[in-house]
CSV table of C-alpha atoms and ligand atoms in Angstrom, one decimal:
chain,number,residue,atom,x,y,z
A,1,MET,CA,135.9,120.0,-13.8
A,2,GLU,CA,136.8,118.1,-11.1
A,3,LYS,CA,139.3,115.2,-11.6
A,4,LEU,CA,138.4,112.6,-9.2
A,5,ILE,CA,141.1,110.1,-6.8
A,6,ILE,CA,137.7,108.1,-4.5
A,7,ASP,CA,139.4,106.0,-2.1
A,8,THR,CA,136.4,104.3,-0.6
A,9,ASP,CA,135.3,100.5,0.9
A,10,PRO,CA,132.4,99.0,-0.9
A,11,GLY,CA,130.3,99.2,0.8
A,12,VAL,CA,125.8,100.0,0.1
A,13,ASP,CA,127.1,103.5,0.2
A,14,ASP,CA,130.5,104.2,-1.4
A,15,ALA,CA,128.5,101.7,-4.8
A,16,GLN,CA,125.8,105.3,-4.9
A,17,ALA,CA,128.6,108.0,-4.0
A,18,ILE,CA,130.6,106.1,-7.3
A,19,LEU,CA,127.5,105.8,-8.9
A,20,MET,CA,126.6,109.8,-8.1
A,21,ALA,CA,130.1,110.4,-9.4
A,22,ALA,CA,130.3,108.4,-12.7
A,23,ALA,CA,127.1,110.7,-13.7
A,24,HIS,CA,128.3,114.0,-13.1
A,25,PRO,CA,128.7,115.8,-16.1
A,26,ASN,CA,131.5,118.5,-14.6
A,27,ALA,CA,133.9,115.1,-13.1
A,28,THR,CA,135.7,112.6,-14.0
A,29,ILE,CA,136.7,109.2,-11.6
A,30,ALA,CA,141.0,109.2,-12.4
A,31,ALA,CA,141.2,106.5,-10.2
A,32,ILE,CA,139.0,104.3,-7.2
A,33,LEU,CA,141.8,103.4,-4.2
A,34,ALA,CA,140.4,99.7,-2.9
A,35,VAL,CA,140.5,99.7,1.6
A,36,GLY,CA,139.6,97.3,3.5
A,37,GLY,CA,136.2,98.5,5.9
A,38,ASN,CA,133.5,98.1,5.3
A,39,VAL,CA,133.9,94.3,4.9
A,40,GLY,CA,137.7,92.6,4.3
A,41,LEU,CA,139.6,93.8,0.8
A,42,GLU,CA,138.9,91.6,-1.2
A,43,HIS,CA,135.1,92.5,-1.1
A,44,THR,CA,135.6,95.9,-1.6
A,45,LEU,CA,138.6,95.3,-4.6
A,46,ARG,CA,135.5,93.0,-5.9
A,47,ASN,CA,133.1,95.8,-5.7
A,48,ALA,CA,135.3,98.3,-7.0
A,49,LEU,CA,135.3,96.4,-10.1
A,50,THR,CA,132.1,95.4,-10.0
A,51,LEU,CA,131.1,99.0,-9.4
A,52,VAL,CA,133.2,100.7,-12.7
A,53,GLU,CA,131.4,97.8,-15.0
A,54,VAL,CA,128.2,98.6,-13.6
A,55,VAL,CA,129.1,102.4,-15.0
A,56,GLU,CA,130.6,101.7,-17.6
A,57,GLN,CA,133.5,103.6,-17.5
A,58,GLU,CA,137.5,102.8,-18.1
A,59,ILE,CA,138.7,103.7,-14.2
A,60,PRO,CA,141.7,102.3,-13.2
A,61,VAL,CA,141.0,100.0,-9.8
A,62,TYR,CA,143.9,99.8,-7.2
A,63,ALA,CA,143.9,97.3,-4.1
A,64,GLY,CA,145.4,99.0,-0.9
A,65,CYS,CA,145.1,98.4,3.0
A,66,SER,CA,143.6,95.4,3.6
A,67,LYS,CA,143.9,96.3,7.8
A,68,PRO,CA,144.8,99.3,10.2
A,69,LEU,CA,147.7,100.6,10.6
A,70,VAL,CA,147.1,99.0,14.3
A,71,ILE,CA,144.7,96.9,15.3
A,72,PHE,CA,141.5,95.9,14.3
A,73,GLN,CA,138.3,96.2,16.2
A,74,GLU,CA,135.4,96.2,14.2
A,75,ASP,CA,133.8,96.0,10.7
A,76,ALA,CA,129.9,97.0,9.2
A,77,ALA,CA,129.5,93.7,6.8
A,78,ASP,CA,125.9,93.7,9.7
A,79,VAL,CA,124.8,97.0,7.7
A,80,HIS,CA,126.7,96.2,4.1
A,81,GLY,CA,126.2,92.1,4.1
A,82,GLN,CA,129.3,90.2,4.3
A,83,ASP,CA,130.1,90.8,0.9
A,84,GLY,CA,129.5,94.3,1.4
A,85,LEU,CA,127.3,95.3,-1.9
A,86,GLY,CA,124.0,93.6,0.3
A,87,ASP,CA,125.1,89.5,-0.5
A,88,VAL,CA,123.1,89.1,-3.6
A,89,GLY,CA,126.2,87.9,-6.2
A,90,LEU,CA,127.1,90.9,-7.7
A,91,ALA,CA,131.0,90.4,-8.8
A,92,PRO,CA,133.0,92.3,-11.9
A,93,GLN,CA,132.6,89.9,-15.3
A,94,THR,CA,135.7,91.0,-17.1
A,95,ARG,CA,137.9,94.1,-14.8
A,96,THR,CA,141.0,93.1,-12.8
A,97,ALA,CA,142.8,95.4,-10.3
A,98,GLU,CA,146.1,97.2,-11.4
A,99,SER,CA,149.5,95.8,-9.9
A,100,GLU,CA,150.1,99.0,-8.3
A,101,HIS,CA,149.5,99.6,-4.4
A,102,ALA,CA,146.7,102.1,-3.9
A,103,ALA,CA,148.9,104.0,-1.6
A,104,LEU,CA,151.3,104.4,-4.3
A,105,ALA,CA,149.3,105.3,-6.9
A,106,LEU,CA,148.1,108.2,-5.2
A,107,VAL,CA,151.3,109.5,-4.8
A,108,ARG,CA,152.6,109.4,-8.0
A,109,MET,CA,149.1,110.4,-9.3
A,110,ALA,CA,149.8,113.6,-7.2
A,111,ASN,CA,153.0,114.4,-7.8
A,112,GLU,CA,152.8,113.7,-11.4
A,113,SER,CA,149.7,116.6,-11.3
A,114,PRO,CA,150.0,118.4,-8.7
A,115,GLY,CA,147.1,120.3,-7.6
A,116,GLU,CA,144.9,118.7,-10.4
A,117,TYR,CA,143.1,116.0,-8.1
A,118,THR,CA,140.1,116.3,-5.6
A,119,LEU,CA,140.6,113.2,-2.9
A,120,VAL,CA,137.8,112.0,-1.7
A,121,ALA,CA,137.6,109.2,0.8
A,122,ILE,CA,134.9,107.6,2.2
A,123,GLY,CA,136.7,104.2,3.8
A,124,PRO,CA,138.8,104.6,6.5
A,125,LEU,CA,142.4,106.1,6.0
A,126,THR,CA,144.7,103.7,6.1
A,127,ASN,CA,145.7,104.0,2.1
A,128,ILE,CA,145.8,107.8,3.0
A,129,ALA,CA,147.8,107.5,5.9
A,130,VAL,CA,150.8,105.3,3.9
A,131,ALA,CA,150.9,107.8,1.0
A,132,LEU,CA,151.4,110.4,3.5
A,133,THR,CA,153.8,108.4,4.9
A,134,LEU,CA,155.8,108.1,1.8
A,135,ASP,CA,155.1,111.3,0.6
A,136,PRO,CA,154.9,114.0,3.5
A,137,THR,CA,154.2,116.5,0.5
A,138,LEU,CA,150.8,115.4,-0.4
A,139,PRO,CA,148.0,117.6,1.2
A,140,GLU,CA,150.4,120.2,-1.0
A,141,LYS,CA,149.6,118.4,-3.8
A,142,LEU,CA,145.7,117.8,-3.6
A,143,LYS,CA,143.8,120.4,-5.4
A,144,ARG,CA,140.8,119.5,-2.7
A,145,PHE,CA,140.0,116.7,-0.1
A,146,VAL,CA,136.8,115.7,1.4
A,147,VAL,CA,136.6,113.3,3.9
A,148,MET,CA,133.6,111.0,5.4
A,149,GLY,CA,134.4,110.5,8.7
A,150,GLY,CA,133.8,111.6,12.3
A,151,ALA,CA,131.2,112.6,14.8
A,152,VAL,CA,132.1,116.0,15.6
A,153,THR,CA,129.7,116.2,18.4
A,154,ALA,CA,130.4,112.7,19.8
A,155,HIS,CA,127.2,111.2,18.1
A,156,GLY,CA,129.2,108.5,16.9
A,157,ASN,CA,127.8,104.8,15.2
A,158,THR,CA,129.8,102.1,16.1
A,159,SER,CA,129.9,100.2,19.3
A,160,ASN,CA,132.7,102.7,20.9
A,161,VAL,CA,129.1,104.7,20.8
A,162,SER,CA,130.8,108.5,20.0
A,163,ALA,CA,133.6,107.4,17.2
A,164,GLU,CA,132.3,107.0,13.9
A,165,PHE,CA,133.4,103.9,11.8
A,166,ASN,CA,135.3,104.8,9.7
A,167,ILE,CA,137.7,106.9,11.6
A,168,PHE,CA,137.0,104.3,14.5
A,169,TYR,CA,138.2,101.3,12.2
A,170,ASP,CA,141.5,103.2,12.2
A,171,PRO,CA,142.1,106.2,14.3
A,172,GLU,CA,145.6,106.0,14.0
A,173,ALA,CA,145.6,106.3,10.6
A,174,ALA,CA,142.9,109.2,10.6
A,175,HIS,CA,145.3,111.0,13.1
A,176,VAL,CA,148.3,111.1,10.9
A,177,VAL,CA,145.5,112.7,8.3
A,178,PHE,CA,144.2,115.0,10.3
A,179,GLU,CA,148.1,116.3,11.8
A,180,ALA,CA,149.3,116.6,7.9
A,181,TRP,CA,146.4,118.5,7.2
A,182,GLU,CA,147.4,120.7,10.2
A,183,ALA,CA,151.0,120.6,9.8
A,184,HIS,CA,150.2,121.9,6.0
A,185,GLY,CA,147.9,125.2,7.0
A,186,GLY,CA,145.0,122.8,4.8
A,187,LEU,CA,142.0,122.8,5.5
A,188,ILE,CA,139.6,118.8,5.0
A,189,GLU,CA,136.3,118.8,3.9
A,190,LEU,CA,134.9,116.9,6.7
A,191,VAL,CA,131.7,115.0,6.2
A,192,ASP,CA,130.8,113.4,9.3
A,193,TRP,CA,128.3,111.2,11.1
A,194,GLU,CA,126.0,113.6,12.0
A,195,ALA,CA,125.6,115.7,8.8
A,196,THR,CA,124.8,112.5,7.1
A,197,ILE,CA,121.8,111.9,10.2
A,198,ARG,CA,120.8,115.3,9.7
A,199,HIS,CA,120.4,114.5,5.6
A,200,GLY,CA,118.4,111.7,5.8
A,201,ILE,CA,116.6,110.0,2.6
A,202,PRO,CA,113.2,109.7,3.2
A,203,GLY,CA,111.5,106.6,2.1
A,204,ASP,CA,108.9,108.2,-0.9
A,205,VAL,CA,112.6,109.4,-2.3
A,206,ILE,CA,113.5,105.6,-2.5
A,207,GLU,CA,110.6,104.3,-4.0
A,208,ARG,CA,110.9,106.9,-6.9
A,209,TRP,CA,114.7,105.6,-7.5
A,210,HIS,CA,113.2,102.6,-7.5
A,211,ALA,CA,110.5,103.4,-10.3
A,212,LEU,CA,113.1,104.7,-12.8
A,213,ASP,CA,113.8,101.2,-13.2
A,214,THR,CA,116.8,101.5,-15.4
A,215,PRO,CA,119.6,98.6,-15.1
A,216,LYS,CA,121.5,101.0,-12.8
A,217,SER,CA,118.2,101.8,-10.5
A,218,ARG,CA,117.9,97.9,-9.8
A,219,PHE,CA,121.4,97.8,-9.6
A,220,TYR,CA,120.6,99.9,-6.4
A,221,GLN,CA,117.3,98.2,-5.1
A,222,LYS,CA,119.0,94.7,-5.1
A,223,MET,CA,122.0,95.9,-3.5
A,224,SER,CA,120.5,98.4,-1.2
A,225,ALA,CA,117.2,95.4,-0.1
A,226,LYS,CA,119.9,94.1,3.0
A,227,THR,CA,120.6,97.6,4.6
A,228,LEU,CA,117.4,98.9,3.8
A,229,GLU,CA,116.1,96.1,5.8
A,230,PHE,CA,118.5,96.9,8.6
A,231,ILE,CA,117.8,100.5,9.0
A,232,ARG,CA,113.9,99.7,9.1
A,233,ASN,CA,114.4,97.7,12.5
A,234,ILE,CA,116.4,100.6,13.7
A,235,MET,CA,114.0,103.2,13.1
A,236,GLY,CA,110.9,101.8,12.3
A,237,ARG,CA,109.9,102.9,9.2
A,238,SER,CA,111.9,102.5,5.2
A,239,MET,CA,114.5,105.8,5.1
A,240,MET,CA,118.4,104.9,4.0
A,241,PHE,CA,121.6,107.3,6.0
A,242,GLY,CA,124.0,108.5,2.6
A,243,ALA,CA,127.0,108.9,4.0
A,244,ASP,CA,129.0,108.4,1.1
A,245,PRO,CA,127.0,110.4,-0.9
A,246,LEU,CA,126.3,113.2,1.1
A,247,ALA,CA,130.2,113.6,1.0
A,248,MET,CA,130.5,113.0,-2.5
A,249,ALA,CA,127.6,115.8,-3.4
A,250,VAL,CA,130.5,118.1,-1.5
A,251,ALA,CA,133.0,116.8,-3.8
A,252,LEU,CA,130.8,117.5,-6.9
A,253,GLU,CA,129.2,121.2,-6.5
A,254,PRO,CA,130.9,122.2,-3.2
A,255,ASP,CA,128.4,125.3,-3.8
A,256,ILE,CA,125.8,122.7,-2.3
A,257,VAL,CA,126.9,123.5,1.0
A,258,THR,CA,124.7,125.7,3.1
A,259,LYS,CA,126.4,125.9,6.7
A,260,ALA,CA,129.7,124.9,7.7
A,261,GLU,CA,132.3,125.6,10.1
A,262,VAL,CA,136.5,126.0,10.2
A,263,ARG,CA,137.6,124.5,13.3
A,264,HIS,CA,140.6,122.1,14.5
A,265,VAL,CA,139.3,118.2,14.6
A,266,SER,CA,142.2,115.6,16.1
A,267,VAL,CA,141.4,111.9,16.6
A,268,GLU,CA,141.2,110.4,19.7
A,269,LEU,CA,143.2,107.4,20.5
A,270,THR,CA,143.9,106.4,24.5
A,271,GLY,CA,140.4,107.2,25.7
A,272,MET,CA,138.6,104.1,27.5
A,273,TYR,CA,135.6,105.0,25.9
A,274,THR,CA,136.3,107.5,23.7
A,275,ARG,CA,138.9,106.1,21.1
A,276,GLY,CA,138.6,106.9,17.3
A,277,GLN,CA,136.2,110.1,18.8
A,278,THR,CA,136.9,112.9,16.4
A,279,THR,CA,137.7,115.5,19.3
A,280,THR,CA,136.3,119.3,17.8
A,281,ASP,CA,137.6,122.4,19.1
A,282,TRP,CA,134.4,124.4,18.7
A,283,ASN,CA,135.2,126.9,20.9
A,284,GLN,CA,138.9,127.5,19.7
A,285,ARG,CA,140.7,126.6,22.7
A,286,ASN,CA,143.8,124.7,21.6
A,287,GLY,CA,145.2,127.4,19.6
A,288,ARG,CA,145.9,124.9,17.5
A,289,THR,CA,145.6,126.0,13.4
A,290,ALA,CA,142.2,125.1,12.6
A,291,ASN,CA,142.4,121.7,9.7
A,292,THR,CA,138.9,121.2,8.8
A,293,ASN,CA,136.0,122.9,7.4
A,294,ILE,CA,133.3,121.2,9.3
A,295,ILE,CA,129.9,120.6,6.2
A,296,LEU,CA,126.9,120.6,9.1
A,297,GLU,CA,124.4,121.9,6.2
A,298,LEU,CA,123.4,121.3,2.5
A,299,ASP,CA,121.0,121.9,0.3
A,300,THR,CA,118.8,118.0,0.3
A,301,ASP,CA,116.8,118.7,-2.9
A,302,ARG,CA,119.8,119.1,-4.8
A,303,PHE,CA,121.5,116.2,-2.8
A,304,PHE,CA,118.4,113.5,-3.2
A,305,SER,CA,118.6,114.8,-7.5
A,306,LEU,CA,122.1,114.4,-7.5
A,307,MET,CA,121.5,111.1,-6.5
A,308,GLU,CA,118.8,109.9,-8.8
A,309,GLN,CA,121.0,111.8,-11.9
A,310,GLY,CA,123.3,108.4,-10.8
A,311,LEU,CA,120.4,105.6,-11.0
A,312,LYS,CA,119.5,107.3,-14.6
B,1,BDR,C1,130.4,105.5,6.9
B,1,BDR,O1,130.6,103.8,7.4
B,1,BDR,C2,130.6,103.5,6.3
B,1,BDR,O2,130.0,101.9,7.0
B,1,BDR,C3,129.8,103.8,5.0
B,1,BDR,O3,130.2,102.9,4.3
B,1,BDR,C4,130.3,105.0,5.8
B,1,BDR,O4,131.8,105.4,4.7
B,1,BDR,C5,129.4,106.1,7.5
B,1,BDR,O5,129.8,106.5,9.2
B,2,CA,CA1,132.9,104.0,3.3
């Protein structure tokens, strides 16, 4: 059984990852930590609360950091909608957030139950960096740490072309996190943007999900329509990219991974063109301790089935 703490900036693909986790028979969601990212925290927090209502589970939701540690560069409202869930008026009916800050909640939970929780970070790493500042021993107290972020051969998805969104949104936070895992000798399980592209979701799979016609599949269809249109305009066909569900699939079923490489990854902070790039020591030259298990391939059919299960 995986006990998950999900740090997230919902976000259409975050939402799908949460639906997937909530439906999985061998997982429980112990907490959702909201962070600013795709859109502002007021939206991501509200969306997290909407999602716990949709999955009809008693999951505590904590508000975290509203801004990157140092400087705001860009959000992803053009992909996810101004409200983060496709601008179709989704809102929670009754749920409210806990009063504790997300970073404090993470430190508290990890210390109450060392080695029990798998932390899945599918947004910028701001909350995690703050938690690490409060408790540098955090890496020792987690069972696993799965991150969606980065572009390990610099094929990014932001205006700073070699950087991926979650890392580029808050490079300083990502730097703190990758260095902390290196210092601890632990491995971040990293699902990057390039793996996301390699595991794109074809139009016929999406149509199959729509045809389920359940409350969750109707919710999915509604919130993702704008993103589908955004991607169709770029790719010239109907398809989706499931960055956060891909990371969640790895968290839920680690044996879904068919190819991975352990390497040292650092985060570029100062490059004129490369700020936010995840610099990967592919040839093992820098002599530093590997801090990342880079997920390269996983079983695509199993991945699609896990997502479908979340919509039933
Ligand atoms: C990541 O950025 C966000 O827009 C998505 O939710 C995902 O976490 C992909 O680069
Ligand atoms: Ca996200």
